């Protein structure tokens, strides 16, 4: 009887630990990095392009977030995505995980809201990597998060 | 008798522990569903690329643009198979939800990867439901993520049906 009691306690402890571990993981990791810019909208965009170039990425033409989803005159011009790529990283990512294209994080979006507040929004690489369950991909790109943070810090600090 | 009771107790205890452990894993949202949704088809790559755009439109999505990862990589000297990303979405959803939930912005427009793998063409898209824990999604957002998940599955299912229809015609 004593042993049964011990096993039940062990089981409940295991269950609680599993739930806690899961809760910690999901609450610690957020899908998105959001940081407010001390600059105006255009100034932030300009600083962002320069910071991306300085971090060895190739910058592509900007796109409005709604571009292509509606006509040109209807898009919100205060939501601009700055797109960039490091082809070596892209090639490596697709070699390791061909599905990586569904979440290519190579975009930082600058948003100005109705109050004039300007924010930079981008995917959190660490969180995105968890969606692939691919340890090789995680190992190869865990440092990418730091590059993104460095770019954002350069713009906002 | 006492010994039998003791062994029964041990058995029950072990069984209960395993059940509780399995329940813990099963109730984890990450393991409860696929994180990525994919279909593999024998359809020609270019044809599949054309058809998936039509199918997306049939499901009320607009195709924003197509990113030619393969051309970009080849232009930089890398050898690669066909690989394109179709960006798509519904403007009213992007407009409303990017304001209400700024954390969704990196998902917009949605991305569907289409690529060649051996003789097959593969279409992959993120299962939106799988990001709910990373967004601390409230019930309304969870419902929206589920609705997108349902739409994406329907798009991929239609791609497989089209493949069957095409094979029947040939």
Tab-separated table of C-alpha atoms in Angstrom:
chain	number	residue	atom	x	y	z
A	1	UNK	CA	0.000	0.000	0.000
A	2	UNK	CA	2.876	2.273	0.877
A	3	UNK	CA	4.502	1.506	-2.471
A	4	UNK	CA	1.279	2.332	-4.341
A	5	UNK	CA	1.177	5.667	-2.539
A	6	UNK	CA	4.797	6.347	-3.568
A	7	UNK	CA	4.092	5.553	-7.211
A	8	UNK	CA	1.043	7.815	-7.261
A	9	UNK	CA	3.104	10.655	-5.756
A	10	UNK	CA	5.848	9.989	-8.335
A	11	UNK	CA	3.314	10.033	-11.167
A	12	UNK	CA	1.687	13.258	-10.028
A	13	UNK	CA	5.119	14.883	-9.600
A	14	UNK	CA	6.115	13.839	-13.141
A	15	UNK	CA	2.873	15.226	-14.532
A	16	UNK	CA	3.259	18.529	-12.675
A	17	UNK	CA	6.878	18.858	-13.832
A	18	UNK	CA	5.912	18.192	-17.452
A	19	UNK	CA	3.135	20.777	-17.348
A	20	UNK	CA	5.443	23.306	-15.654
A	21	UNK	CA	8.209	22.675	-18.202
A	22	UNK	CA	5.776	23.248	-21.030
A	23	UNK	CA	4.314	26.364	-19.457
A	24	UNK	CA	7.804	27.807	-18.939
A	25	UNK	CA	8.804	27.135	-22.550
A	26	UNK	CA	5.703	28.679	-24.046
A	27	UNK	CA	5.669	31.724	-21.799
A	28	UNK	CA	9.406	32.446	-22.183
A	29	UNK	CA	9.559	32.231	-25.949
A	30	UNK	CA	7.581	34.760	-27.920
A	31	UNK	CA	7.015	34.566	-31.646
A	32	UNK	CA	7.795	38.229	-32.160
A	33	UNK	CA	10.370	40.840	-31.209
A	34	UNK	CA	8.782	44.267	-30.886
A	35	UNK	CA	10.825	47.354	-30.053
A	36	UNK	CA	9.816	50.993	-30.040
A	37	UNK	CA	11.916	53.410	-32.076
A	38	UNK	CA	12.908	56.792	-30.654
A	39	UNK	CA	12.942	58.193	-34.219
A	40	UNK	CA	10.287	59.155	-36.716
A	41	UNK	CA	8.956	56.700	-39.302
A	42	UNK	CA	11.183	57.617	-42.276
A	43	UNK	CA	14.229	58.126	-40.065
A	44	UNK	CA	13.726	54.653	-38.579
A	45	UNK	CA	13.415	53.089	-42.032
A	46	UNK	CA	16.594	54.777	-43.181
A	47	UNK	CA	18.543	53.744	-40.069
A	48	UNK	CA	17.222	50.187	-40.394
A	49	UNK	CA	18.413	49.784	-43.993
A	50	UNK	CA	21.869	51.037	-43.006
A	51	UNK	CA	22.060	48.728	-39.976
A	52	UNK	CA	21.054	45.708	-42.065
A	53	UNK	CA	23.746	46.464	-44.649
A	54	UNK	CA	26.301	46.926	-41.876
A	55	UNK	CA	25.475	43.416	-40.643
A	56	UNK	CA	26.358	41.813	-44.000
A	57	UNK	CA	22.882	41.285	-45.369
A	58	UNK	CA	21.737	42.192	-48.857
A	59	UNK	CA	18.763	44.596	-48.748
A	60	UNK	CA	15.878	44.187	-51.190
A	61	UNK	CA	13.264	46.777	-52.150
A	62	UNK	CA	10.840	47.522	-49.309
A	63	UNK	CA	7.271	46.303	-49.464
A	64	UNK	CA	4.168	47.594	-47.740
A	65	UNK	CA	2.720	44.910	-45.475
A	66	UNK	CA	-0.536	44.955	-47.464
A	67	UNK	CA	1.141	45.281	-50.870
A	68	UNK	CA	-0.289	42.910	-53.452
A	69	UNK	CA	-3.258	42.094	-51.228
A	70	UNK	CA	-5.124	45.229	-52.269
A	71	UNK	CA	-4.761	48.033	-54.803
A	72	UNK	CA	-1.834	50.441	-54.544
A	73	UNK	CA	-3.928	53.353	-53.322
A	74	UNK	CA	-5.471	51.392	-50.449
A	75	UNK	CA	-2.347	50.057	-48.764
A	76	UNK	CA	-1.364	51.369	-45.359
A	77	UNK	CA	1.873	53.289	-46.110
A	78	UNK	CA	2.811	53.283	-42.415
A	79	UNK	CA	3.522	49.537	-42.351
A	80	UNK	CA	6.695	48.943	-44.354
A	81	UNK	CA	8.628	45.680	-44.431
A	82	UNK	CA	12.366	45.990	-45.034
A	83	UNK	CA	13.476	42.731	-46.646
A	84	UNK	CA	16.971	41.336	-46.549
A	85	UNK	CA	18.882	38.133	-47.080
A	86	UNK	CA	22.206	36.454	-46.605
A	87	UNK	CA	22.292	33.975	-49.496
A	88	UNK	CA	24.835	31.759	-47.775
A	89	UNK	CA	22.509	31.404	-44.751
A	90	UNK	CA	19.497	30.867	-47.005
A	91	UNK	CA	21.255	28.125	-48.954
A	92	UNK	CA	22.410	26.417	-45.777
A	93	UNK	CA	18.934	26.629	-44.206
A	94	UNK	CA	17.225	25.096	-47.236
A	95	UNK	CA	19.818	22.326	-47.425
A	96	UNK	CA	19.195	21.397	-43.794
A	97	UNK	CA	15.443	21.965	-43.753
A	98	UNK	CA	13.671	22.412	-47.104
A	99	UNK	CA	10.520	23.593	-45.328
A	100	UNK	CA	12.374	26.566	-43.810
A	101	UNK	CA	10.868	28.822	-46.487
A	102	UNK	CA	7.504	28.862	-44.707
A	103	UNK	CA	9.006	31.045	-42.000
A	104	UNK	CA	11.883	32.914	-43.564
A	105	UNK	CA	12.461	35.611	-40.983
A	106	UNK	CA	14.346	37.959	-43.313
A	107	UNK	CA	12.048	40.922	-42.736
A	108	UNK	CA	11.799	43.691	-40.197
A	109	UNK	CA	8.594	45.695	-40.396
A	110	UNK	CA	8.424	49.322	-39.328
A	111	UNK	CA	4.984	50.357	-38.147
A	112	UNK	CA	3.644	53.777	-37.189
A	113	UNK	CA	0.348	53.629	-35.320
A	114	UNK	CA	-2.418	56.242	-35.058
A	115	UNK	CA	-0.697	57.910	-32.098
A	116	UNK	CA	2.575	58.360	-34.034
A	117	UNK	CA	4.420	55.632	-32.107
A	118	UNK	CA	6.972	53.887	-34.329
A	119	UNK	CA	7.887	50.244	-33.661
A	120	UNK	CA	10.105	47.647	-35.277
A	121	UNK	CA	8.564	44.193	-35.499
A	122	UNK	CA	10.261	40.982	-36.532
A	123	UNK	CA	10.073	37.242	-35.967
A	124	UNK	CA	11.945	35.812	-33.000
A	125	UNK	CA	14.382	33.385	-34.626
A	126	UNK	CA	14.678	31.186	-31.509
A	127	UNK	CA	10.915	30.777	-31.316
A	128	UNK	CA	10.614	30.139	-35.042
A	129	UNK	CA	13.286	27.453	-34.908
A	130	UNK	CA	11.197	25.486	-32.392
A	131	UNK	CA	8.553	25.042	-35.083
A	132	UNK	CA	10.816	22.838	-37.201
A	133	UNK	CA	11.908	20.292	-34.570
A	134	UNK	CA	15.208	20.096	-36.428
A	135	UNK	CA	18.254	20.120	-34.101
A	136	UNK	CA	20.658	20.695	-37.035
A	137	UNK	CA	18.743	23.791	-38.123
A	138	UNK	CA	18.597	25.055	-34.546
A	139	UNK	CA	22.341	24.503	-34.082
A	140	UNK	CA	23.186	26.269	-37.353
A	141	UNK	CA	21.013	29.344	-36.781
A	142	UNK	CA	20.812	29.901	-33.040
A	143	UNK	CA	23.179	32.881	-33.389
A	144	UNK	CA	20.964	34.603	-35.957
A	145	UNK	CA	18.819	35.956	-33.143
A	146	UNK	CA	21.792	38.009	-31.914
A	147	UNK	CA	22.282	39.541	-35.376
A	148	UNK	CA	18.626	40.590	-35.499
A	149	UNK	CA	18.834	42.041	-32.020
A	150	UNK	CA	22.050	43.894	-32.967
A	151	UNK	CA	20.299	45.447	-35.978
A	152	UNK	CA	17.317	46.522	-33.893
A	153	UNK	CA	19.565	47.870	-31.144
A	154	UNK	CA	21.553	49.896	-33.677
A	155	UNK	CA	18.343	51.548	-34.825
A	156	UNK	CA	16.702	52.102	-31.476
A	157	UNK	CA	19.507	52.821	-29.014
B	1	UNK	CA	-2.749	-12.631	-0.158
B	2	UNK	CA	-0.747	-9.802	1.306
B	3	UNK	CA	1.915	-10.314	-1.385
B	4	UNK	CA	-0.680	-10.326	-4.159
B	5	UNK	CA	-2.157	-7.071	-2.880
B	6	UNK	CA	1.309	-5.539	-2.791
B	7	UNK	CA	2.041	-6.547	-6.404
B	8	UNK	CA	-1.358	-5.314	-7.510
B	9	UNK	CA	-0.526	-2.022	-5.849
B	10	UNK	CA	2.804	-1.823	-7.642
B	11	UNK	CA	1.126	-2.604	-10.994
B	12	UNK	CA	-1.548	-0.003	-10.453
B	13	UNK	CA	1.044	2.567	-9.397
B	14	UNK	CA	3.238	1.980	-12.443
B	15	UNK	CA	0.197	2.054	-14.725
B	16	UNK	CA	-1.027	5.290	-13.198
B	17	UNK	CA	2.420	6.903	-13.501
B	18	UNK	CA	2.672	5.991	-17.191
B	19	UNK	CA	-0.854	7.232	-17.858
B	20	UNK	CA	-0.163	10.544	-16.134
B	21	UNK	CA	3.060	10.961	-18.136
B	22	UNK	CA	1.324	10.205	-21.411
B	23	UNK	CA	-1.454	12.653	-20.509
B	24	UNK	CA	1.139	15.343	-19.798
B	25	UNK	CA	2.655	14.874	-23.244
B	26	UNK	CA	-0.700	14.646	-24.967
B	27	UNK	CA	-1.966	17.880	-23.403
B	28	UNK	CA	1.071	19.793	-24.650
B	29	UNK	CA	-0.189	21.957	-27.567
B	30	UNK	CA	3.118	21.584	-29.403
B	31	UNK	CA	2.812	17.832	-29.611
B	32	UNK	CA	-0.922	17.790	-30.154
B	33	UNK	CA	-0.696	18.998	-33.730
B	34	UNK	CA	1.563	19.227	-36.741
B	35	UNK	CA	3.631	22.386	-36.772
B	36	UNK	CA	3.952	22.445	-40.544
B	37	UNK	CA	1.399	21.312	-43.100
B	38	UNK	CA	2.739	19.716	-46.280
B	39	UNK	CA	1.586	17.794	-49.311
B	40	UNK	CA	3.741	16.002	-51.823
B	41	UNK	CA	2.513	15.711	-55.384
B	42	UNK	CA	3.844	14.234	-58.589
B	43	UNK	CA	2.569	17.333	-60.405
B	44	UNK	CA	5.004	19.337	-62.490
B	45	UNK	CA	6.524	22.204	-60.464
B	46	UNK	CA	5.461	25.068	-62.752
B	47	UNK	CA	1.937	23.696	-63.091
B	48	UNK	CA	1.616	23.273	-59.325
B	49	UNK	CA	2.848	26.840	-58.852
B	50	UNK	CA	0.156	28.132	-61.216
B	51	UNK	CA	-2.562	25.967	-59.693
B	52	UNK	CA	-1.849	26.779	-56.076
B	53	UNK	CA	-2.372	30.464	-56.846
B	54	UNK	CA	-5.795	29.673	-58.335
B	55	UNK	CA	-6.672	27.478	-55.366
B	56	UNK	CA	-5.637	30.187	-52.901
B	57	UNK	CA	-7.887	32.677	-54.727
B	58	UNK	CA	-10.752	30.181	-54.620
B	59	UNK	CA	-10.366	30.163	-50.834
B	60	UNK	CA	-10.628	33.942	-50.650
B	61	UNK	CA	-6.912	34.716	-50.407
B	62	UNK	CA	-4.997	37.181	-52.594
B	63	UNK	CA	-1.534	36.306	-53.834
B	64	UNK	CA	0.716	39.211	-52.863
B	65	UNK	CA	3.860	38.138	-54.680
B	66	UNK	CA	6.148	35.231	-55.428
B	67	UNK	CA	9.698	35.144	-54.145
B	68	UNK	CA	12.042	33.283	-56.464
B	69	UNK	CA	14.530	31.873	-53.963
B	70	UNK	CA	15.908	29.514	-56.622
B	71	UNK	CA	16.756	32.329	-59.069
B	72	UNK	CA	18.274	34.430	-56.300
B	73	UNK	CA	20.469	31.580	-55.092
B	74	UNK	CA	21.498	30.584	-58.618
B	75	UNK	CA	22.349	34.213	-59.355
B	76	UNK	CA	24.741	34.099	-56.413
B	77	UNK	CA	26.383	30.903	-57.686
B	78	UNK	CA	24.563	28.348	-55.506
B	79	UNK	CA	23.186	25.181	-57.037
B	80	UNK	CA	19.557	24.631	-56.109
B	81	UNK	CA	16.367	22.933	-57.301
B	82	UNK	CA	13.130	24.820	-57.957
B	83	UNK	CA	12.181	26.768	-54.833
B	84	UNK	CA	9.632	29.538	-54.667
B	85	UNK	CA	7.611	31.143	-51.904
B	86	UNK	CA	4.055	32.274	-52.524
B	87	UNK	CA	3.048	35.171	-50.245
B	88	UNK	CA	-0.690	35.340	-49.696
B	89	UNK	CA	-3.363	36.671	-47.364
B	90	UNK	CA	-6.652	38.509	-46.983
B	91	UNK	CA	-6.219	42.257	-46.730
B	92	UNK	CA	-9.073	42.779	-44.280
B	93	UNK	CA	-7.539	40.221	-41.896
B	94	UNK	CA	-4.039	41.668	-42.216
B	95	UNK	CA	-5.406	45.182	-41.647
B	96	UNK	CA	-7.545	44.375	-38.614
B	97	UNK	CA	-5.358	41.795	-36.914
B	98	UNK	CA	-2.010	43.559	-37.364
B	99	UNK	CA	-3.510	46.420	-35.315
B	100	UNK	CA	-5.196	44.226	-32.730
B	101	UNK	CA	-2.311	41.751	-32.407
B	102	UNK	CA	1.001	43.372	-33.541
B	103	UNK	CA	2.751	40.085	-32.705
B	104	UNK	CA	1.119	38.582	-35.803
B	105	UNK	CA	2.928	40.990	-38.159
B	106	UNK	CA	5.886	38.628	-38.920
B	107	UNK	CA	3.373	36.028	-40.149
B	108	UNK	CA	1.881	38.432	-42.718
B	109	UNK	CA	1.569	37.843	-45.590
B	110	UNK	CA	1.452	34.075	-45.100
B	111	UNK	CA	4.151	32.080	-46.851
B	112	UNK	CA	3.662	28.877	-48.804
B	113	UNK	CA	6.892	27.214	-49.878
B	114	UNK	CA	6.775	25.206	-53.094
B	115	UNK	CA	9.809	23.202	-54.075
B	116	UNK	CA	11.086	20.195	-55.936
B	117	UNK	CA	12.257	17.169	-53.984
B	118	UNK	CA	13.373	14.345	-56.250
B	119	UNK	CA	10.548	13.694	-58.705
B	120	UNK	CA	7.963	15.299	-56.457
B	121	UNK	CA	6.734	18.830	-55.905
B	122	UNK	CA	6.198	19.665	-52.236
B	123	UNK	CA	3.956	22.406	-50.882
B	124	UNK	CA	4.474	23.453	-47.260
B	125	UNK	CA	2.879	26.037	-45.044
B	126	UNK	CA	3.069	26.809	-41.335
B	127	UNK	CA	0.204	25.432	-39.278
B	128	UNK	CA	-1.041	28.683	-37.662
B	129	UNK	CA	-2.443	26.761	-34.701
B	130	UNK	CA	1.072	25.735	-33.713
B	131	UNK	CA	2.087	29.322	-32.928
B	132	UNK	CA	-0.731	29.877	-30.407
B	133	UNK	CA	1.513	29.118	-27.379
B	134	UNK	CA	4.173	31.525	-28.718
B	135	UNK	CA	1.579	34.279	-28.979
B	136	UNK	CA	-0.177	33.674	-25.651
B	137	UNK	CA	-3.257	33.673	-27.861
B	138	UNK	CA	-6.572	34.694	-26.304
B	139	UNK	CA	-9.674	32.632	-27.226
B	140	UNK	CA	-10.575	34.930	-30.149
B	141	UNK	CA	-7.082	34.678	-31.629
B	142	UNK	CA	-7.000	30.914	-31.063
B	143	UNK	CA	-10.229	30.672	-33.022
B	144	UNK	CA	-8.718	32.750	-35.842
B	145	UNK	CA	-5.584	30.579	-35.915
B	146	UNK	CA	-7.774	27.478	-36.097
B	147	UNK	CA	-9.792	28.985	-38.953
B	148	UNK	CA	-6.588	29.692	-40.919
B	149	UNK	CA	-5.355	26.174	-40.182
B	150	UNK	CA	-8.587	24.793	-41.616
B	151	UNK	CA	-8.250	27.000	-44.714
B	152	UNK	CA	-4.625	25.971	-45.300
B	153	UNK	CA	-5.503	22.270	-45.000
B	154	UNK	CA	-8.308	22.802	-47.513
B	155	UNK	CA	-5.898	24.498	-49.953
B	156	UNK	CA	-3.417	21.614	-49.695
B	157	UNK	CA	-6.219	19.038	-50.003
B	158	UNK	CA	-7.448	20.793	-53.151
B	159	UNK	CA	-3.953	20.602	-54.621
B	160	UNK	CA	-4.014	16.835	-54.189
B	161	UNK	CA	-7.504	16.575	-55.672
B	162	UNK	CA	-6.403	18.646	-58.673
B	163	UNK	CA	-3.509	16.276	-59.184
B	164	UNK	CA	-5.918	13.322	-59.259
B	165	UNK	CA	-8.235	15.169	-61.678
B	166	UNK	CA	-5.303	16.005	-63.941
B	167	UNK	CA	-4.125	12.372	-63.961
B	168	UNK	CA	-7.644	11.199	-64.852
B	169	UNK	CA	-7.778	13.583	-67.830
B	170	UNK	CA	-4.470	12.373	-69.241
